[in-house]
Amino acid sequence: MTDRDRAAGPRRRLRRLQRRLTLAYTLTTLVGVSVLSWLVIHTDGRSWRNAEFDEMLRHAAVSTSLIYYTDAGVQLDGLRDDESTRGRHQVFVLLSRTRIGTPAKGVADGAGKDTTGRTAAGRATDEVRTTGAVRPTGRARPAGPGGLDRVFTSGNRSVPVSDERIAALARTAMDEDVTVREEVPAGARTAYAVARPFYHDETQETTGAVVVIGDPGLRMAEHTRLTYAVLTGSGLLTLLAAFTGHLLSGRSLRPAWQALEAQERLLADAAHELRTPVAIMRSSMDVAGTDPRNLPTHLPRIRRATDRLTDVVENVLTRGRLQDSAASFSPVPLRLDQLVEDACGELPPGRLTLTLRLDESVVDADPALTRVAVRNLLDNALRHGRTPGDPHGGAEIDVSVRGHTVSVADRGPGVAAEELPELTERFRSRGGGSGIGLSLVREIAAAHGGTLTARPRPGGGAAFLLALGPAGQARHARAGTS
């Protein structure tokens, strides 16, 4: 299994977690939006229903107030031109047969004549006609059981409520002496119905009832449009919630992604850098094993490989600290010149010409990280800065500290400023050195709010300049990158 295959497992788990978080956020939003949409639709439907019933109750109340009795009988002429009987609602007036002749037998208009044109004296109990109706019904017709005759009908019967049902509503209102409001079947749909009793002016007996029938479909169109708008908005809001949840889950998992990438880089650095010294040590031991008498010859090589291994481990651990949280970064006031002097004193003896120019300098930096950066610059100068043409491979290194800047110059082949970004990438080396060294120096400088730059050295060679941020800037720089 390759490193890429091993890394794919955690990445798949993170992607799966992101999808689950997105799904959970979307489902939570969907449930909330669905409940809210149901409440809005239900409340609006109930409001339209109540408004329709209130209007029908008003029409029923107006209609009953326009019915009165005289010696000629019940008078309906006031219903003819009133707006309550000319609207979209159907108004029915039902009169009890047993009370039609009390005190007058018939239904009369305002002239004292019944609907057949005869006077009250000549009126017999042969038929009852409506007067004042928008649509005359001709002869009074029985509207169902209970001894009720329909004496008035307004408008066309657009809602097919049965006569028996209308009569039953009127009888209920008369018997219980209450206003009745119900939803009644009207073919394949439902209609609204209101029944209100009316009374004889003299005896105060209940003599009939007004029934108002309404079609909810005529007024519920607005409710239907609102329902479509709410459902469409809920769907769009759910989609927006899914998109937002995906973005938020991605942002919440960003530290995990960064930690995974840091771990992968750390493992790659360790594997890459440990391979060379381990191979050197193994080959030296194999050769020494074949001829133990040559062991002293191979010991220096093994020792150098061990030192290289120590440096690699230290660099890898340092990179791990940089990739860790800000808690592992501890800048303190530091004498930079003294730290550089101590690091130069640890250089291995050999053909080395070292020149120090150290000005007193105090910086706000992490001592351990700064020491690693300086040592890596010195190690880079030793490996690549040997003086050309020197048969002994000697190196000439100039080290200076001025302000917050450390300069390490050598007499090697030199490096152009435009080549520095390539050299400070991981695993990029001109040979013989640590491919992690300069990249680690650049990261340490960035953690302190500084930079790593390179420039040609007069007379040949290159100068690397490590600039640390002024006091107080290191904390801010680290906080911005952690």
Tab-separated table of C-alpha atoms in Angstrom:
chain	number	residue	atom	x	y	z
A	1	MET	CA	0.000	0.000	0.000
A	2	THR	CA	1.438	3.366	-1.048
A	3	ASP	CA	1.461	6.559	1.009
A	4	ARG	CA	-1.223	7.944	-1.273
A	5	ASP	CA	-3.460	4.935	-0.599
A	6	ARG	CA	-2.921	5.266	3.131
A	7	ALA	CA	-3.782	8.979	2.971
A	8	ALA	CA	-6.916	8.296	0.936
A	9	GLY	CA	-8.560	6.570	3.912
A	10	PRO	CA	-8.645	9.632	6.210
A	11	ARG	CA	-9.596	11.852	3.289
A	12	ARG	CA	-12.548	9.628	2.450
A	13	ARG	CA	-13.636	9.684	6.069
A	14	LEU	CA	-13.448	13.473	6.156
A	15	ARG	CA	-15.478	13.744	2.944
A	16	ARG	CA	-18.017	11.291	4.344
A	17	LEU	CA	-18.225	13.332	7.528
A	18	GLN	CA	-18.748	16.510	5.507
A	19	ARG	CA	-21.584	14.866	3.559
A	20	ARG	CA	-23.201	13.687	6.779
A	21	LEU	CA	-22.960	17.128	8.334
A	22	THR	CA	-24.477	18.649	5.189
A	23	LEU	CA	-27.292	16.087	5.228
A	24	ALA	CA	-27.976	16.665	8.920
A	25	TYR	CA	-28.075	20.436	8.432
A	26	THR	CA	-30.362	20.060	5.408
A	27	LEU	CA	-32.749	17.665	7.169
A	28	THR	CA	-32.926	19.901	10.222
A	29	THR	CA	-33.735	22.889	8.024
A	30	LEU	CA	-36.262	20.840	6.044
A	31	VAL	CA	-38.104	19.763	9.190
A	32	GLY	CA	-38.175	23.307	10.533
A	33	VAL	CA	-39.285	24.798	7.219
A	34	SER	CA	-41.937	22.096	6.786
A	35	VAL	CA	-43.423	22.768	10.211
A	36	LEU	CA	-43.359	26.512	9.624
A	37	SER	CA	-44.917	26.105	6.163
A	38	TRP	CA	-47.681	23.907	7.589
A	39	LEU	CA	-48.422	26.480	10.265
A	40	VAL	CA	-48.537	29.300	7.703
A	41	ILE	CA	-50.755	27.374	5.281
A	42	HIS	CA	-53.033	26.061	8.014
A	43	THR	CA	-53.374	29.459	9.685
A	44	ASP	CA	-54.058	31.206	6.380
A	45	GLY	CA	-56.635	28.580	5.386
A	46	ARG	CA	-58.390	28.916	8.709
A	47	SER	CA	-58.346	32.712	8.369
A	48	TRP	CA	-59.947	32.526	4.914
A	49	ARG	CA	-62.521	30.038	6.253
A	50	ASN	CA	-63.393	32.249	9.210
A	51	ALA	CA	-63.602	35.310	6.972
A	52	GLU	CA	-65.985	33.479	4.619
A	53	PHE	CA	-68.212	32.354	7.474
A	54	ASP	CA	-68.189	35.862	8.971
A	55	GLU	CA	-69.379	37.338	5.691
A	56	MET	CA	-72.092	34.689	5.369
A	57	LEU	CA	-73.226	35.368	8.938
A	58	ARG	CA	-73.478	39.050	8.084
A	59	HIS	CA	-75.608	38.287	5.005
A	60	ALA	CA	-77.845	35.993	7.063
A	61	ALA	CA	-78.273	38.646	9.762
A	62	VAL	CA	-79.106	41.344	7.182
A	63	SER	CA	-81.555	39.042	5.400
A	64	THR	CA	-83.435	38.124	8.593
A	65	SER	CA	-83.668	41.800	9.535
A	66	LEU	CA	-85.363	42.551	6.203
A	67	ILE	CA	-88.117	39.961	6.784
A	68	TYR	CA	-91.189	41.262	8.611
A	69	TYR	CA	-94.867	40.461	9.091
A	70	THR	CA	-98.021	42.494	8.388
A	71	ASP	CA	-101.694	41.642	8.298
A	72	ALA	CA	-101.104	40.573	4.731
A	73	GLY	CA	-98.539	38.008	5.809
A	74	VAL	CA	-94.747	37.709	5.675
A	75	GLN	CA	-93.111	40.488	3.682
A	76	LEU	CA	-89.982	39.777	1.575
A	77	ASP	CA	-89.890	42.885	-0.589
A	78	GLY	CA	-86.822	44.239	1.243
A	79	LEU	CA	-84.704	41.341	0.009
A	80	ARG	CA	-85.086	42.266	-3.664
A	81	ASP	CA	-82.517	45.029	-3.980
A	82	ASP	CA	-80.308	44.426	-0.980
A	83	GLU	CA	-76.682	43.622	-1.732
A	84	SER	CA	-76.695	40.735	0.714
A	85	THR	CA	-78.921	38.778	-1.703
A	86	ARG	CA	-77.177	39.888	-4.892
A	87	GLY	CA	-73.655	38.787	-4.092
A	88	ARG	CA	-71.878	35.539	-4.774
A	89	HIS	CA	-73.628	33.748	-1.910
A	90	GLN	CA	-76.955	31.918	-2.315
A	91	VAL	CA	-79.668	33.008	0.096
A	92	PHE	CA	-82.704	30.827	0.794
A	93	VAL	CA	-85.703	31.731	2.938
A	94	LEU	CA	-87.655	28.784	4.304
A	95	LEU	CA	-91.018	29.200	6.038
A	96	SER	CA	-92.743	26.736	8.308
A	97	ARG	CA	-95.979	25.403	6.749
A	98	THR	CA	-97.718	25.091	10.096
A	99	ARG	CA	-97.176	28.830	10.713
A	100	ILE	CA	-97.827	30.292	7.277
A	101	GLY	CA	-101.372	31.313	8.165
A	102	THR	CA	-100.548	32.808	11.522
A	103	PRO	CA	-101.705	35.532	11.561
A	104	ALA	CA	-101.946	35.748	7.737
A	105	LYS	CA	-102.065	32.937	5.269
A	106	GLY	CA	-99.624	33.781	2.507
A	107	VAL	CA	-96.590	35.763	1.544
A	108	ALA	CA	-97.389	39.368	0.690
A	109	ASP	CA	-95.588	42.302	-0.791
A	110	GLY	CA	-95.739	45.861	0.470
A	111	ALA	CA	-99.206	46.611	-1.168
A	112	GLY	CA	-101.064	44.104	0.933
A	113	LYS	CA	-101.526	41.737	-1.981
A	114	ASP	CA	-100.127	38.297	-2.113
A	115	THR	CA	-97.929	37.096	-4.898
A	116	THR	CA	-100.976	36.055	-6.986
A	117	GLY	CA	-102.261	39.652	-6.988
A	118	ARG	CA	-105.172	38.946	-4.590
A	119	THR	CA	-105.921	40.709	-1.331
A	120	ALA	CA	-105.576	39.095	2.021
A	121	ALA	CA	-109.368	38.599	2.248
A	122	GLY	CA	-109.467	36.684	-0.997
A	123	ARG	CA	-106.356	34.777	-0.329
A	124	ALA	CA	-106.786	31.071	0.257
A	125	THR	CA	-104.371	28.511	1.397
A	126	ASP	CA	-103.679	27.223	-2.104
A	127	GLU	CA	-100.085	28.385	-2.655
A	128	VAL	CA	-97.284	30.622	-1.429
A	129	ARG	CA	-95.222	32.762	-3.836
A	130	THR	CA	-92.079	34.751	-3.255
A	131	THR	CA	-91.998	38.494	-3.586
A	132	GLY	CA	-88.973	40.680	-3.684
A	133	ALA	CA	-86.761	37.850	-4.929
A	134	VAL	CA	-83.995	38.331	-7.385
A	135	ARG	CA	-85.104	35.151	-9.062
A	136	PRO	CA	-88.828	34.305	-8.565
A	137	THR	CA	-89.345	30.683	-7.764
A	138	GLY	CA	-92.950	30.566	-8.888
A	139	ARG	CA	-94.979	28.362	-6.652
A	140	ALA	CA	-93.554	27.812	-3.182
A	141	ARG	CA	-91.813	24.460	-3.105
A	142	PRO	CA	-91.198	22.132	-0.247
A	143	ALA	CA	-87.525	22.105	0.626
A	144	GLY	CA	-87.466	18.794	2.354
A	145	PRO	CA	-88.837	17.187	5.461
A	146	GLY	CA	-89.924	19.126	8.478
A	147	GLY	CA	-92.873	21.015	6.955
A	148	LEU	CA	-90.799	23.840	5.402
A	149	ASP	CA	-91.477	25.688	2.162
A	150	ARG	CA	-88.851	27.642	0.316
A	151	VAL	CA	-90.320	31.087	-0.342
A	152	PHE	CA	-87.227	32.935	-1.541
A	153	THR	CA	-84.112	32.045	-3.530
A	154	SER	CA	-81.441	34.472	-4.667
A	155	GLY	CA	-79.102	33.978	-7.586
A	156	ASN	CA	-78.305	30.829	-9.454
A	157	ARG	CA	-77.567	27.641	-7.575
A	158	SER	CA	-73.910	27.318	-8.467
A	159	VAL	CA	-73.259	25.104	-5.453
A	160	PRO	CA	-75.303	21.889	-5.689
A	161	VAL	CA	-76.424	21.505	-2.078
A	162	SER	CA	-79.453	19.233	-1.866
A	163	ASP	CA	-82.867	20.626	-0.860
A	164	GLU	CA	-83.043	18.097	1.961
A	165	ARG	CA	-79.778	19.371	3.392
A	166	ILE	CA	-80.924	22.999	3.202
A	167	ALA	CA	-84.193	22.113	4.908
A	168	ALA	CA	-82.346	20.172	7.612
A	169	LEU	CA	-80.113	23.164	8.354
A	170	ALA	CA	-83.130	25.466	8.571
A	171	ARG	CA	-84.993	23.028	10.846
A	172	THR	CA	-81.980	22.717	13.154
A	173	ALA	CA	-81.674	26.510	13.432
A	174	MET	CA	-85.440	26.832	14.151
A	175	ASP	CA	-85.684	23.993	16.647
A	176	GLU	CA	-82.587	24.981	18.607
A	177	ASP	CA	-83.150	28.725	18.091
A	178	VAL	CA	-79.461	29.230	17.237
A	179	THR	CA	-77.421	30.248	14.244
A	180	VAL	CA	-75.939	27.168	12.613
A	181	ARG	CA	-72.677	27.171	10.609
A	182	GLU	CA	-71.464	23.990	8.977
A	183	GLU	CA	-69.504	22.538	6.104
A	184	VAL	CA	-71.909	20.529	3.971
A	185	PRO	CA	-71.338	18.205	0.991
A	186	ALA	CA	-71.983	19.726	-2.419
A	187	GLY	CA	-71.482	17.004	-4.958
A	188	ALA	CA	-67.776	16.119	-5.093
A	189	ARG	CA	-66.723	19.143	-3.043
A	190	THR	CA	-67.629	20.928	0.174
A	191	ALA	CA	-69.672	24.078	0.671
A	192	TYR	CA	-70.153	26.430	3.602
A	193	ALA	CA	-73.645	26.859	5.059
A	194	VAL	CA	-75.136	29.269	7.612
A	195	ALA	CA	-78.736	29.013	8.887
A	196	ARG	CA	-80.330	31.736	11.009
A	197	PRO	CA	-83.916	31.654	12.319
A	198	PHE	CA	-86.361	34.583	12.085
A	199	TYR	CA	-89.475	35.342	14.156
A	200	HIS	CA	-93.064	36.580	13.839
A	201	ASP	CA	-93.203	40.239	14.767
A	202	GLU	CA	-96.234	39.857	17.075
A	203	THR	CA	-96.055	36.363	18.517
A	204	GLN	CA	-92.240	36.159	18.527
A	205	GLU	CA	-92.559	32.588	17.422
A	206	THR	CA	-89.913	31.058	15.151
A	207	THR	CA	-91.583	30.947	11.774
A	208	GLY	CA	-88.717	30.209	9.430
A	209	ALA	CA	-85.004	30.451	8.732
A	210	VAL	CA	-82.607	32.063	6.302
A	211	VAL	CA	-79.980	29.706	4.837
A	212	VAL	CA	-76.851	31.125	3.159
A	213	ILE	CA	-74.720	28.841	1.007
A	214	GLY	CA	-71.169	29.814	0.048
A	215	ASP	CA	-68.614	28.332	-2.341
A	216	PRO	CA	-65.183	28.232	-0.637
A	217	GLY	CA	-63.438	27.803	-3.969
A	218	LEU	CA	-64.290	31.348	-5.057
A	219	ARG	CA	-62.369	32.856	-2.179
A	220	MET	CA	-59.709	30.207	-1.558
A	221	ALA	CA	-57.840	31.009	-4.771
A	222	GLU	CA	-55.706	33.461	-2.799
A	223	HIS	CA	-55.009	30.745	-0.257
A	224	THR	CA	-53.998	28.369	-3.052
A	225	ARG	CA	-51.573	30.926	-4.480
A	226	LEU	CA	-50.115	31.460	-1.024
A	227	THR	CA	-49.719	27.691	-0.619
A	228	TYR	CA	-47.805	27.409	-3.886
A	229	ALA	CA	-45.620	30.379	-2.936
A	230	VAL	CA	-44.852	28.936	0.513
A	231	LEU	CA	-44.024	25.494	-0.869
A	232	THR	CA	-41.810	26.965	-3.601
A	233	GLY	CA	-40.044	29.207	-1.108
A	234	SER	CA	-39.586	26.274	1.265
A	235	GLY	CA	-37.982	24.214	-1.485
A	236	LEU	CA	-35.622	27.027	-2.447
A	237	LEU	CA	-34.785	27.651	1.197
A	238	THR	CA	-34.002	23.965	1.678
A	239	LEU	CA	-31.679	23.993	-1.336
A	240	LEU	CA	-29.999	27.122	0.005
A	241	ALA	CA	-29.663	25.437	3.394
A	242	ALA	CA	-28.041	22.405	1.742
A	243	PHE	CA	-25.545	24.636	-0.077
A	244	THR	CA	-24.865	26.685	3.055
A	245	GLY	CA	-24.522	23.535	5.140
A	246	HIS	CA	-21.976	22.171	2.699
A	247	LEU	CA	-19.939	25.378	2.922
A	248	LEU	CA	-20.186	25.559	6.726
A	249	SER	CA	-19.279	21.901	7.172
A	250	GLY	CA	-16.309	22.452	4.876
A	251	ARG	CA	-15.174	25.438	6.935
A	252	SER	CA	-15.661	23.534	10.190
A	253	LEU	CA	-13.570	20.651	8.857
A	254	ARG	CA	-10.858	22.925	7.497
A	255	PRO	CA	-8.653	22.512	10.617
A	256	ALA	CA	-8.968	18.739	10.230
A	257	TRP	CA	-7.951	18.972	6.568
A	258	GLN	CA	-5.018	21.190	7.478
A	259	ALA	CA	-3.947	18.820	10.245
A	260	LEU	CA	-4.167	15.878	7.848
A	261	GLU	CA	-2.107	17.693	5.227
A	262	ALA	CA	0.439	18.697	7.879
A	263	GLN	CA	0.670	15.096	9.022
A	264	GLU	CA	1.166	13.912	5.453
A	265	ARG	CA	3.908	16.498	4.880
A	266	LEU	CA	5.586	15.538	8.143
A	267	LEU	CA	5.574	11.852	7.264
A	268	ALA	CA	6.823	12.580	3.761
A	269	ASP	CA	9.629	14.760	5.112
A	270	ALA	CA	10.649	12.085	7.606
A	271	ALA	CA	10.585	9.301	5.024
A	272	HIS	CA	12.492	11.384	2.471
A	273	GLU	CA	15.168	12.690	4.826
A	274	LEU	CA	15.758	9.516	6.799
A	275	ARG	CA	16.291	7.421	3.691
A	276	THR	CA	19.770	8.788	2.860
A	277	PRO	CA	21.533	8.563	6.277
A	278	VAL	CA	20.003	5.181	6.993
A	279	ALA	CA	21.207	3.905	3.626
A	280	ILE	CA	24.716	5.253	4.334
A	281	MET	CA	24.840	3.603	7.744
A	282	ARG	CA	23.573	0.304	6.379
A	283	SER	CA	26.062	0.213	3.499
A	284	SER	CA	28.963	1.117	5.794
A	285	MET	CA	28.026	-1.598	8.249
A	286	ASP	CA	27.658	-4.140	5.448
A	287	VAL	CA	31.106	-3.299	4.093
A	288	ALA	CA	32.643	-3.311	7.566
A	289	GLY	CA	31.015	-6.660	8.260
A	290	THR	CA	32.798	-8.297	5.365
A	291	ASP	CA	36.184	-7.142	6.658
A	292	PRO	CA	36.243	-6.240	10.364
A	293	ARG	CA	39.814	-4.975	10.022
A	294	ASN	CA	38.496	-2.004	7.999
A	295	LEU	CA	35.961	-1.016	10.651
A	296	PRO	CA	37.968	2.055	11.836
A	297	THR	CA	37.921	3.289	8.270
A	298	HIS	CA	34.107	3.230	8.113
A	299	LEU	CA	33.440	4.587	11.589
A	300	PRO	CA	33.807	8.277	10.572
A	301	ARG	CA	31.353	7.719	7.752
A	302	ILE	CA	28.874	6.065	10.116
A	303	ARG	CA	29.375	8.919	12.600
A	304	ARG	CA	28.649	11.522	9.915
A	305	ALA	CA	25.544	9.613	8.894
A	306	THR	CA	24.466	9.513	12.537
A	307	ASP	CA	24.944	13.266	12.838
A	308	ARG	CA	22.986	13.735	9.652
A	309	LEU	CA	20.271	11.508	11.035
A	310	THR	CA	20.160	13.574	14.206
A	311	ASP	CA	19.816	16.775	12.195
A	312	VAL	CA	17.054	15.284	10.082
A	313	VAL	CA	15.102	14.140	13.126
A	314	GLU	CA	15.492	17.552	14.708
A	315	ASN	CA	14.318	19.293	11.539
A	316	VAL	CA	11.308	17.009	11.190
A	317	LEU	CA	10.342	17.563	14.815
A	318	THR	CA	10.772	21.297	14.339
A	319	ARG	CA	8.481	21.235	11.306
A	320	GLY	CA	5.958	19.325	13.410
A	321	ARG	CA	6.074	22.115	15.983
A	322	LEU	CA	5.471	24.704	13.302
A	323	GLN	CA	2.498	22.759	12.010
A	324	ASP	CA	1.118	22.308	15.492
A	325	SER	CA	-1.092	24.808	17.306
A	326	ALA	CA	0.115	28.167	18.554
A	327	ALA	CA	0.565	26.689	22.045
A	328	SER	CA	3.905	25.167	20.932
A	329	PHE	CA	5.238	28.538	19.739
A	330	SER	CA	6.745	30.577	22.582
A	331	PRO	CA	8.447	33.822	21.536
A	332	VAL	CA	10.410	35.581	24.269
A	333	PRO	CA	12.899	38.476	24.281
A	334	LEU	CA	16.068	36.932	22.912
A	335	ARG	CA	19.687	38.065	22.419
A	336	LEU	CA	20.028	37.143	18.769
A	337	ASP	CA	23.775	37.844	18.609
A	338	GLN	CA	24.510	35.473	21.498
A	339	LEU	CA	22.377	32.705	19.993
A	340	VAL	CA	24.209	32.999	16.655
A	341	GLU	CA	27.567	32.975	18.418
A	342	ASP	CA	26.628	29.778	20.309
A	343	ALA	CA	25.449	28.121	17.071
A	344	CYS	CA	28.711	28.981	15.331
A	345	GLY	CA	30.644	27.477	18.251
A	346	GLU	CA	28.922	24.139	17.576
A	347	LEU	CA	30.279	23.889	14.034
A	348	PRO	CA	32.500	20.831	13.508
A	349	PRO	CA	36.233	21.481	13.369
A	350	GLY	CA	37.832	21.404	9.976
A	351	ARG	CA	39.135	23.569	7.208
A	352	LEU	CA	36.752	26.386	7.875
A	353	THR	CA	37.313	30.117	7.780
A	354	LEU	CA	34.619	31.731	9.908
A	355	THR	CA	34.199	35.476	10.217
A	356	LEU	CA	31.760	36.872	12.787
A	357	ARG	CA	30.363	40.405	12.884
A	358	LEU	CA	27.789	40.429	15.624
A	359	ASP	CA	25.993	43.563	16.755
A	360	GLU	CA	24.066	43.439	19.974
A	361	SER	CA	20.456	42.627	19.090
A	362	VAL	CA	17.304	41.743	21.028
A	363	VAL	CA	14.390	40.165	19.199
A	364	ASP	CA	11.078	38.623	20.167
A	365	ALA	CA	11.545	35.013	18.995
A	366	ASP	CA	11.251	31.368	19.930
A	367	PRO	CA	14.784	30.318	21.017
A	368	ALA	CA	14.561	26.695	19.857
A	369	LEU	CA	13.127	27.511	16.435
A	370	THR	CA	15.567	30.363	15.881
A	371	ARG	CA	18.514	28.113	16.787
A	372	VAL	CA	17.322	25.496	14.251
A	373	ALA	CA	17.015	28.166	11.546
A	374	VAL	CA	20.535	29.495	12.184
A	375	ARG	CA	22.037	26.004	12.275
A	376	ASN	CA	20.345	25.103	9.000
A	377	LEU	CA	21.788	28.202	7.348
A	378	LEU	CA	25.239	27.326	8.669
A	379	ASP	CA	24.861	23.701	7.542
A	380	ASN	CA	23.791	24.872	4.083
A	381	ALA	CA	26.871	27.123	3.880
A	382	LEU	CA	29.182	24.280	4.924
A	383	ARG	CA	27.747	21.875	2.338
A	384	HIS	CA	27.382	24.208	-0.619
A	385	GLY	CA	29.705	27.081	0.164
A	386	ARG	CA	33.120	25.514	-0.313
A	387	THR	CA	35.560	27.849	-1.967
A	388	PRO	CA	35.987	26.933	-5.663
A	389	GLY	CA	39.472	25.691	-6.513
A	390	ASP	CA	40.372	24.864	-2.919
A	391	PRO	CA	41.976	21.392	-3.096
A	392	HIS	CA	41.150	20.717	0.528
A	393	GLY	CA	37.495	21.640	0.153
A	394	GLY	CA	37.672	24.422	2.673
A	395	ALA	CA	34.770	26.780	3.247
A	396	GLU	CA	34.803	30.498	3.845
A	397	ILE	CA	31.752	31.644	5.812
A	398	ASP	CA	30.893	35.142	6.970
A	399	VAL	CA	28.212	35.441	9.654
A	400	SER	CA	26.815	38.762	10.792
A	401	VAL	CA	23.958	40.003	12.973
A	402	ARG	CA	22.597	43.469	12.447
A	403	GLY	CA	19.310	44.505	14.006
A	404	HIS	CA	16.787	41.693	13.460
A	405	THR	CA	18.668	40.146	10.535
A	406	VAL	CA	21.106	37.241	10.457
A	407	SER	CA	23.329	36.986	7.354
A	408	VAL	CA	25.251	33.820	6.399
A	409	ALA	CA	27.462	34.227	3.344
A	410	ASP	CA	29.658	31.653	1.598
A	411	ARG	CA	31.973	31.377	-1.430
A	412	GLY	CA	30.059	28.611	-3.146
A	413	PRO	CA	28.534	28.620	-6.631
A	414	GLY	CA	26.056	31.293	-5.578
A	415	VAL	CA	22.333	31.572	-6.035
A	416	ALA	CA	20.217	34.150	-7.790
A	417	ALA	CA	17.360	35.799	-5.952
A	418	GLU	CA	14.846	34.307	-8.395
A	419	GLU	CA	16.103	30.796	-7.603
A	420	LEU	CA	15.383	31.104	-3.874
A	421	PRO	CA	11.689	30.087	-4.024
A	422	GLU	CA	12.673	26.844	-5.739
A	423	LEU	CA	15.440	26.119	-3.232
A	424	THR	CA	13.121	26.703	-0.271
A	425	GLU	CA	10.654	24.105	-1.454
A	426	ARG	CA	10.656	20.768	0.305
A	427	PHE	CA	13.027	18.142	-1.115
A	428	ARG	CA	14.779	20.676	-3.368
A	429	SER	CA	18.548	20.675	-2.890
A	430	ARG	CA	21.545	21.230	-5.165
A	431	GLY	CA	23.024	18.020	-3.840
A	432	GLY	CA	24.500	16.664	-0.643
A	433	GLY	CA	22.271	18.645	1.679
A	434	SER	CA	18.994	18.379	3.433
A	435	GLY	CA	16.088	19.008	1.148
A	436	ILE	CA	14.144	20.236	4.147
A	437	GLY	CA	16.661	22.694	5.580
A	438	LEU	CA	16.029	25.939	3.695
A	439	SER	CA	12.276	25.323	3.478
A	440	LEU	CA	12.252	24.967	7.259
A	441	VAL	CA	14.188	28.223	7.635
A	442	ARG	CA	11.614	29.979	5.459
A	443	GLU	CA	8.754	28.628	7.587
A	444	ILE	CA	10.464	29.653	10.819
A	445	ALA	CA	11.010	33.152	9.438
A	446	ALA	CA	7.334	33.387	8.406
A	447	ALA	CA	6.250	32.214	11.861
A	448	HIS	CA	8.192	35.134	13.357
A	449	GLY	CA	6.749	37.645	10.900
A	450	GLY	CA	10.003	37.756	8.926
A	451	THR	CA	11.457	36.603	5.626
A	452	LEU	CA	14.266	34.572	4.088
A	453	THR	CA	16.043	36.167	1.125
A	454	ALA	CA	19.150	35.440	-0.918
A	455	ARG	CA	21.490	37.615	-2.954
A	456	PRO	CA	24.800	37.175	-4.765
A	457	ARG	CA	27.880	37.884	-2.699
A	458	PRO	CA	30.475	40.239	-4.132
A	459	GLY	CA	33.446	38.180	-5.254
A	460	GLY	CA	31.379	34.994	-5.658
A	461	GLY	CA	29.088	32.958	-3.526
A	462	ALA	CA	25.708	33.676	-1.970
A	463	ALA	CA	24.413	35.412	1.110
A	464	PHE	CA	21.240	34.197	2.868
A	465	LEU	CA	19.480	36.738	5.062
A	466	LEU	CA	17.117	35.604	7.821
A	467	ALA	CA	15.023	38.596	8.919
A	468	LEU	CA	12.929	38.160	12.070
A	469	GLY	CA	10.008	40.432	12.851
A	470	PRO	CA	10.386	43.170	15.464
A	471	ALA	CA	9.347	42.571	19.050
A	472	GLY	CA	5.659	41.759	19.360
A	473	GLN	CA	5.156	40.932	15.675
A	474	ALA	CA	5.994	37.235	16.059
A	475	ARG	CA	2.884	36.545	18.125
A	476	HIS	CA	0.638	38.239	15.584
A	477	ALA	CA	2.287	36.455	12.650
A	478	ARG	CA	1.895	33.062	14.304
A	479	ALA	CA	-1.708	33.797	15.260
A	480	GLY	CA	-2.491	34.596	11.643
A	481	THR	CA	-1.006	31.353	10.323
A	482	SER	CA	-2.176	28.910	12.971
